[in-house]
Amino acid sequence: MGMTMPNITNGLEALTRPSTDRTRCINAENPRGGKGRAAMTASNLGPSRKGTPCLKNIPPGQDVVLADLSGAGEIRHIWMTVTDATSPTGPNVLRNLILECYWDGEQTPSVCVPLGDFFCCGHAQACRVESVPVAVYPRRGFNCYWPMPFHSGARIVLRNRHNEPIEAFFYQIDYVEKDELPEEVMTFHAQWRRQRVTELGQDYVILDGVHGRGSYVGTYLALTALESRWWGEGEVKVYLDGDKDYPTWCSTGSEDYFGGAWSFAGQDPDGRMHEVTYSGAYMGFPFHSRQLDNRESQYWDADTPVTRGFYRWHIPDPIIFASDIKVTLQQIGVDEQGYFERQDDLASVAYWYQQEPHKPFPQNVLETGERDRRPR
């Protein structure tokens, strides 16, 4: 008997197979993704010479539809860039622009995340990220490669909740149109949460209230340490398919979950310990700071508590759930006396795929005040 070849749907091998997919892109030069409709506007250089490279002057409170697609398809790549400060009084652009995605005519978003956090740049601070599904390159070149399929339509919205206008927003959404998608294909979801001060002895909730069949594929964590000594003894716990008191899946510590060990410790020439940042294909610790950018002042203290950013992608090892999932993180530290319960400032993004319909998100970013998004 002849060998049955596997169904190749991803990887470099797929590039060698002919496809009936139809390549399209959306940006300010082709806002509806029309075939033969890109780069039509004129500039001072003449017709079709970079006439509309970006969206201009988005006022506070305005919502902008970046894409409104009909039919079946899949988004393959998203690129965006924007300033991280509009003025000395408007430094938190990356927390105050909210990215939302709606699939197949749904009324509540499947993605609702501050722009920076979605691209692993929490604290309203950009940093370099080099991973498989998310990459950020100088300066603030935000790239996403999470596949985002849709059966009958897709709508992507940018909501400006900044205190000032956004003078220029650049973006490109690369996608394919398809004749159809198999009914069982799951859609992409991402949810942001934050607790400015976690509850003593209570696990921080990264994700809850998810019902249906799906796969948990990633976590981003923006941590602001509010206490001294080591923060990262807490375990990530995943409750699956009816788990109540105890989870099915857990890590052995926070830095362990994000792929590091022993407090990410490196040693300075003088012998003092420092934390070593890194950015890898599936896990990373790309951001560590004691001072946020765009906060310089001749009068006020610009120092902050220590801020950190981490990501972990469950791409080779997705966490499968059949009916429900809950993901939490313990706030446990260690000092000279041993383990202790901590209280810190945590923000997170959970990334997963599931079959629709999904439950509405419990913490709507748009309903949080500016203070609830503001970094320390």
Coordinates of C-alpha atoms in Angstrom, one line a residue:
M1 CA 0.0 0.0 0.0
G2 CA 1.2 3.5 -0.7
M3 CA 2.0 5.9 2.1
T4 CA -0.7 8.5 2.9
M5 CA 0.9 12.0 2.9
P6 CA -0.1 14.2 5.9
N7 CA -2.3 17.2 5.3
I8 CA 0.2 20.0 5.4
T9 CA -1.4 23.2 6.6
N10 CA 1.6 25.1 8.1
G11 CA 5.3 25.4 7.8
L12 CA 7.6 26.0 4.9
E13 CA 6.3 22.9 3.0
A14 CA 3.0 24.7 2.5
L15 CA 4.8 27.3 0.3
T16 CA 5.3 24.6 -2.3
R17 CA 1.6 23.7 -2.7
P18 CA -0.7 25.6 -5.0
S19 CA -3.5 27.4 -3.3
T20 CA -6.9 28.8 -4.2
D21 CA -6.6 31.4 -1.5
R22 CA -6.6 35.0 -2.7
T23 CA -4.0 37.4 -1.2
R24 CA -5.3 40.7 0.0
C25 CA -4.1 43.5 2.3
I26 CA -5.7 46.5 4.1
N27 CA -4.0 49.7 5.1
A28 CA -4.6 53.4 4.7
E29 CA -3.6 53.1 1.0
N30 CA -6.2 50.4 0.5
P31 CA -8.7 50.6 3.3
R32 CA -11.2 48.1 1.9
G33 CA -8.6 45.6 0.6
G34 CA -9.9 45.8 -2.9
K35 CA -8.2 43.9 -5.8
G36 CA -6.3 46.4 -7.9
R37 CA -7.3 49.3 -5.5
A38 CA -4.1 49.9 -3.5
A39 CA -1.9 53.0 -3.7
M40 CA -4.4 55.0 -5.7
T41 CA -4.2 58.4 -3.9
A42 CA -1.8 61.1 -5.0
S43 CA 0.8 63.1 -3.1
N44 CA 3.0 66.1 -4.0
L45 CA 5.0 63.6 -6.0
G46 CA 2.1 62.8 -8.2
P47 CA -0.6 60.1 -8.6
S48 CA 0.0 56.8 -6.7
R49 CA 3.0 58.2 -4.9
K50 CA 2.5 57.5 -1.2
G51 CA -0.6 59.6 -1.0
T52 CA -2.2 58.1 2.2
P53 CA 0.4 56.2 4.3
C54 CA -1.5 56.5 7.6
L55 CA -4.6 57.5 9.5
K56 CA -4.3 61.1 10.6
N57 CA -5.6 63.1 13.6
I58 CA -7.8 60.5 15.4
P59 CA -9.5 62.5 18.1
P60 CA -10.0 61.3 21.7
G61 CA -13.0 59.0 22.1
Q62 CA -13.2 58.2 18.4
D63 CA -13.5 54.6 17.1
V64 CA -11.9 53.7 13.8
V65 CA -12.8 50.6 11.8
L66 CA -9.5 49.3 10.5
A67 CA -11.0 46.3 8.6
D68 CA -14.5 45.2 7.7
L69 CA -14.3 41.9 5.8
S70 CA -17.0 39.7 4.3
G71 CA -16.9 36.0 3.5
A72 CA -14.4 33.4 4.7
G73 CA -10.7 34.1 5.2
E74 CA -7.8 34.2 7.5
I75 CA -5.6 37.1 8.7
R76 CA -2.0 36.1 8.4
H77 CA 0.0 39.1 9.6
I78 CA -0.7 42.5 11.3
W79 CA 1.8 45.3 11.4
M80 CA 1.2 48.6 13.3
T81 CA 3.1 51.5 14.6
V82 CA 2.2 54.7 16.5
T83 CA 4.0 57.2 18.7
D84 CA 4.2 56.2 22.4
A85 CA 3.6 59.8 23.6
T86 CA 1.6 62.6 22.0
S87 CA 3.0 65.3 24.4
P88 CA 4.5 65.6 27.9
T89 CA 0.9 65.3 29.2
G90 CA 0.0 62.3 27.0
P91 CA 2.6 59.6 27.5
N92 CA 0.4 56.5 27.7
V93 CA -0.6 56.0 24.1
L94 CA 0.2 52.3 24.1
R95 CA -2.2 51.7 27.0
N96 CA -4.9 54.1 25.8
L97 CA -5.4 52.7 22.2
I98 CA -7.6 49.6 22.4
L99 CA -7.5 46.9 19.8
E100 CA -10.7 44.9 19.2
C101 CA -11.5 42.0 16.8
Y102 CA -15.0 40.7 16.0
W103 CA -15.5 37.4 14.0
D104 CA -18.5 36.3 12.0
G105 CA -20.9 39.0 13.0
E106 CA -20.5 38.6 16.8
Q107 CA -21.7 41.4 19.0
T108 CA -19.0 41.2 21.7
P109 CA -15.3 41.2 20.8
S110 CA -13.1 38.1 20.7
V111 CA -10.0 40.4 21.2
C112 CA -10.1 43.4 23.5
V113 CA -6.6 44.5 24.6
P114 CA -4.6 47.7 24.9
L115 CA -2.4 48.0 21.8
G116 CA 0.9 47.8 23.5
D117 CA 0.0 44.8 25.7
F118 CA -1.3 42.9 22.8
F119 CA 2.2 43.1 21.3
C120 CA 4.0 42.2 24.6
C121 CA 4.8 45.9 25.4
G122 CA 3.0 46.5 28.7
H123 CA 3.5 49.5 31.0
A124 CA 2.9 51.8 27.9
Q125 CA 6.5 51.0 27.1
A126 CA 7.8 49.6 23.8
C127 CA 10.6 47.0 23.9
R128 CA 12.2 44.6 21.4
V129 CA 10.5 41.3 21.1
E130 CA 11.7 38.4 18.9
S131 CA 9.2 35.5 19.0
V132 CA 7.3 33.4 16.5
P133 CA 3.8 35.0 16.8
V134 CA 4.8 38.5 18.0
A135 CA 7.8 40.5 17.0
V136 CA 8.5 44.2 17.9
Y137 CA 11.5 45.9 16.2
P138 CA 12.9 49.5 16.5
R139 CA 11.1 51.6 16.9
R140 CA 7.6 50.3 17.8
G141 CA 7.3 48.2 14.7
F142 CA 4.5 45.9 16.1
N143 CA 4.1 42.6 14.2
C144 CA 1.6 39.8 14.9
Y145 CA 1.6 36.4 13.1
W146 CA -1.2 34.7 15.1
P147 CA -3.5 33.1 12.4
M148 CA -6.9 34.6 12.7
P149 CA -9.5 32.7 10.7
F150 CA -13.1 33.8 10.1
H151 CA -16.0 32.0 8.5
S152 CA -18.3 34.8 7.3
G153 CA -16.6 38.1 8.2
A154 CA -14.1 40.0 10.3
R155 CA -14.1 43.4 11.9
I156 CA -11.1 45.1 13.5
V157 CA -11.6 48.3 15.5
L158 CA -9.2 50.7 17.0
R159 CA -10.6 52.8 19.9
N160 CA -8.8 55.9 21.0
R161 CA -9.2 56.4 24.7
H162 CA -6.2 58.6 24.9
N163 CA -6.4 62.1 26.4
E164 CA -5.1 63.7 23.2
P165 CA -5.5 63.2 19.4
I166 CA -3.4 60.6 17.6
E167 CA -1.7 62.5 14.8
A168 CA -0.6 59.4 12.8
F169 CA -1.5 55.7 13.0
F170 CA 0.1 53.3 10.5
Y171 CA -1.1 49.8 10.0
Q172 CA -1.3 46.9 7.5
I173 CA -3.5 43.8 7.8
D174 CA -2.4 40.9 5.4
Y175 CA -5.0 38.3 4.9
V176 CA -6.4 35.8 2.4
E177 CA -9.9 35.3 1.1
K178 CA -11.1 31.6 1.1
D179 CA -13.9 29.9 -0.6
E180 CA -14.9 28.4 2.8
L181 CA -13.5 27.2 6.1
P182 CA -14.3 23.9 7.8
E183 CA -17.0 24.4 10.4
E184 CA -14.8 23.1 13.2
V185 CA -12.0 25.8 12.7
M186 CA -11.6 27.8 15.9
T187 CA -11.3 31.5 16.1
F188 CA -8.6 33.6 17.9
H189 CA -9.2 35.3 21.2
A190 CA -7.2 37.7 23.5
Q191 CA -8.3 39.2 26.8
W192 CA -6.6 41.8 29.0
R193 CA -6.9 42.0 32.8
R194 CA -5.3 44.1 35.5
Q195 CA -5.2 44.3 39.3
R196 CA -3.4 47.4 40.5
V197 CA -3.0 45.7 43.9
T198 CA -3.5 41.9 44.1
E199 CA -5.3 40.4 47.0
L200 CA -3.2 38.9 49.7
G201 CA -3.2 35.1 49.5
Q202 CA -5.6 35.1 46.5
D203 CA -4.4 33.9 43.1
Y204 CA -4.4 36.5 40.3
V205 CA -6.8 35.5 37.5
I206 CA -5.3 35.5 34.0
L207 CA -8.4 33.9 32.4
D208 CA -11.7 32.6 33.5
G209 CA -15.3 32.3 32.3
V210 CA -14.3 30.5 29.1
H211 CA -16.7 27.8 28.0
G212 CA -16.5 25.6 24.9
R213 CA -13.8 23.6 23.2
G214 CA -10.4 25.2 22.5
S215 CA -6.7 25.6 23.0
Y216 CA -4.9 28.0 25.4
V217 CA -1.9 29.3 23.4
G218 CA -0.2 32.1 25.3
T219 CA 0.3 34.4 28.2
Y220 CA 1.7 37.9 28.4
L221 CA 2.4 39.4 31.9
A222 CA 3.2 43.0 32.8
L223 CA 4.4 42.9 36.4
T224 CA 5.1 45.9 38.7
A225 CA 6.7 44.8 42.0
L226 CA 5.2 46.6 44.9
E227 CA 7.4 44.8 47.5
S228 CA 11.1 44.1 47.7
R229 CA 12.9 40.8 47.5
W230 CA 12.1 38.0 45.0
W231 CA 8.6 38.1 43.5
G232 CA 8.6 35.0 41.4
E233 CA 7.8 31.9 43.5
G234 CA 4.1 31.8 42.5
E235 CA 3.0 29.0 40.2
V236 CA 0.8 29.4 37.1
K237 CA -2.2 27.0 37.5
V238 CA -4.5 25.9 34.8
Y239 CA -7.9 24.4 35.7
L240 CA -9.4 22.3 32.9
D241 CA -12.8 20.8 32.2
G242 CA -14.4 20.9 35.6
D243 CA -11.4 21.2 37.9
K244 CA -12.5 22.8 41.2
D245 CA -10.1 22.8 44.1
Y246 CA -6.9 21.8 42.3
P247 CA -5.7 22.3 38.8
T248 CA -4.6 19.7 36.2
W249 CA -1.6 21.7 35.0
C250 CA 0.8 23.9 37.0
S251 CA 4.3 25.4 36.8
T252 CA 6.9 25.2 39.5
G253 CA 7.3 29.0 39.7
S254 CA 6.9 32.2 37.7
E255 CA 10.3 32.5 36.1
D256 CA 10.1 28.7 35.4
Y257 CA 6.9 29.2 33.5
F258 CA 8.5 31.9 31.3
G259 CA 11.4 29.6 30.6
G260 CA 14.1 31.0 32.9
A261 CA 15.5 29.8 36.2
W262 CA 17.1 30.9 39.4
S263 CA 15.7 34.4 39.3
F264 CA 17.0 35.1 35.8
A265 CA 20.3 35.8 37.7
G266 CA 23.4 37.2 36.1
Q267 CA 26.3 38.8 37.8
D268 CA 27.8 42.3 37.5
P269 CA 31.6 42.8 37.5
D270 CA 31.3 44.0 41.1
G271 CA 29.6 40.7 42.1
R272 CA 26.1 42.1 42.5
M273 CA 23.2 40.1 40.9
H274 CA 21.2 41.5 38.1
E275 CA 18.3 40.0 36.1
V276 CA 19.1 38.9 32.5
T277 CA 16.5 39.7 29.9
Y278 CA 16.0 37.6 26.8
S279 CA 13.6 37.1 23.9
G280 CA 13.1 33.7 22.3
A281 CA 10.8 31.9 19.9
Y282 CA 8.3 30.7 22.4
M283 CA 9.2 32.5 25.7
G284 CA 10.8 35.7 26.8
F285 CA 11.6 38.3 29.4
P286 CA 12.2 41.3 27.1
F287 CA 11.5 44.2 29.5
H288 CA 13.0 45.2 32.8
S289 CA 13.1 48.8 34.1
R290 CA 13.3 51.0 37.1
Q291 CA 12.3 54.1 35.2
L292 CA 9.7 54.6 32.5
D293 CA 10.4 56.5 29.3
N294 CA 8.7 59.9 28.7
R295 CA 8.6 60.7 32.4
E296 CA 11.7 63.0 32.5
S297 CA 11.2 66.0 34.8
Q298 CA 13.3 68.7 36.5
Y299 CA 10.9 68.6 39.5
W300 CA 9.4 65.1 40.0
D301 CA 10.9 61.8 40.8
A302 CA 10.9 59.8 37.6
D303 CA 11.8 56.5 39.2
T304 CA 9.2 53.7 39.5
P305 CA 8.9 50.4 41.2
V306 CA 10.6 47.7 39.2
T307 CA 8.6 46.8 36.1
R308 CA 8.9 43.7 34.0
G309 CA 7.3 42.1 30.9
F310 CA 7.2 38.4 30.1
Y311 CA 5.6 36.1 27.4
R312 CA 5.1 32.4 27.0
W313 CA 3.6 30.9 23.8
H314 CA 2.1 27.4 24.1
I315 CA 2.5 26.7 20.4
P316 CA 4.4 23.4 20.4
D317 CA 2.5 22.6 23.7
P318 CA -1.0 24.0 23.5
I319 CA -3.2 23.4 26.6
I320 CA -6.3 21.7 25.3
F321 CA -9.7 22.1 26.9
A322 CA -13.0 20.4 26.0
S323 CA -15.5 22.4 28.0
D324 CA -13.8 25.1 30.2
I325 CA -10.5 26.6 31.3
K326 CA -9.3 28.9 34.1
V327 CA -5.7 30.2 34.4
T328 CA -4.3 31.8 37.5
L329 CA -1.0 33.0 39.0
Q330 CA 0.0 32.9 42.7
Q331 CA 1.6 36.0 44.2
I332 CA 4.3 34.3 46.3
G333 CA 7.7 35.7 47.0
V334 CA 10.8 34.7 49.0
D335 CA 13.1 36.6 51.4
E336 CA 15.5 35.8 54.2
Q337 CA 12.7 34.2 56.2
G338 CA 11.4 32.0 53.3
Y339 CA 8.2 32.1 51.3
F340 CA 5.7 34.9 51.8
E341 CA 2.4 36.1 50.3
R342 CA 2.9 39.2 48.2
Q343 CA 0.8 42.0 46.7
D344 CA 1.9 43.4 43.4
D345 CA 0.5 45.2 40.4
L346 CA -0.3 42.7 37.6
A347 CA -1.6 43.1 34.1
S348 CA -1.9 40.2 31.6
V349 CA -3.1 39.1 28.2
A350 CA -4.5 35.6 27.7
Y351 CA -4.4 34.2 24.1
W352 CA -6.5 31.2 23.1
Y353 CA -8.5 29.6 20.3
Q354 CA -12.0 28.3 20.8
Q355 CA -15.1 27.4 18.9
E356 CA -17.8 30.1 19.0
P357 CA -19.8 31.4 20.6
H358 CA -17.6 32.8 23.4
K359 CA -18.7 34.3 26.7
P360 CA -18.5 38.1 27.0
F361 CA -15.3 39.2 28.7
P362 CA -15.8 40.1 32.4
Q363 CA -13.4 43.0 32.5
N364 CA -14.0 45.4 29.5
V365 CA -11.0 47.6 28.9
L366 CA -13.2 50.3 27.6
E367 CA -15.1 50.4 30.9
T368 CA -11.9 50.8 32.9
G369 CA -10.9 54.4 33.7
E370 CA -7.7 55.9 32.6
R371 CA -6.2 55.3 36.0
D372 CA -6.9 51.6 35.7
R373 CA -4.8 51.5 32.6
R374 CA -2.1 53.9 33.7
P375 CA 1.3 52.3 34.5
R376 CA 3.0 53.0 37.8

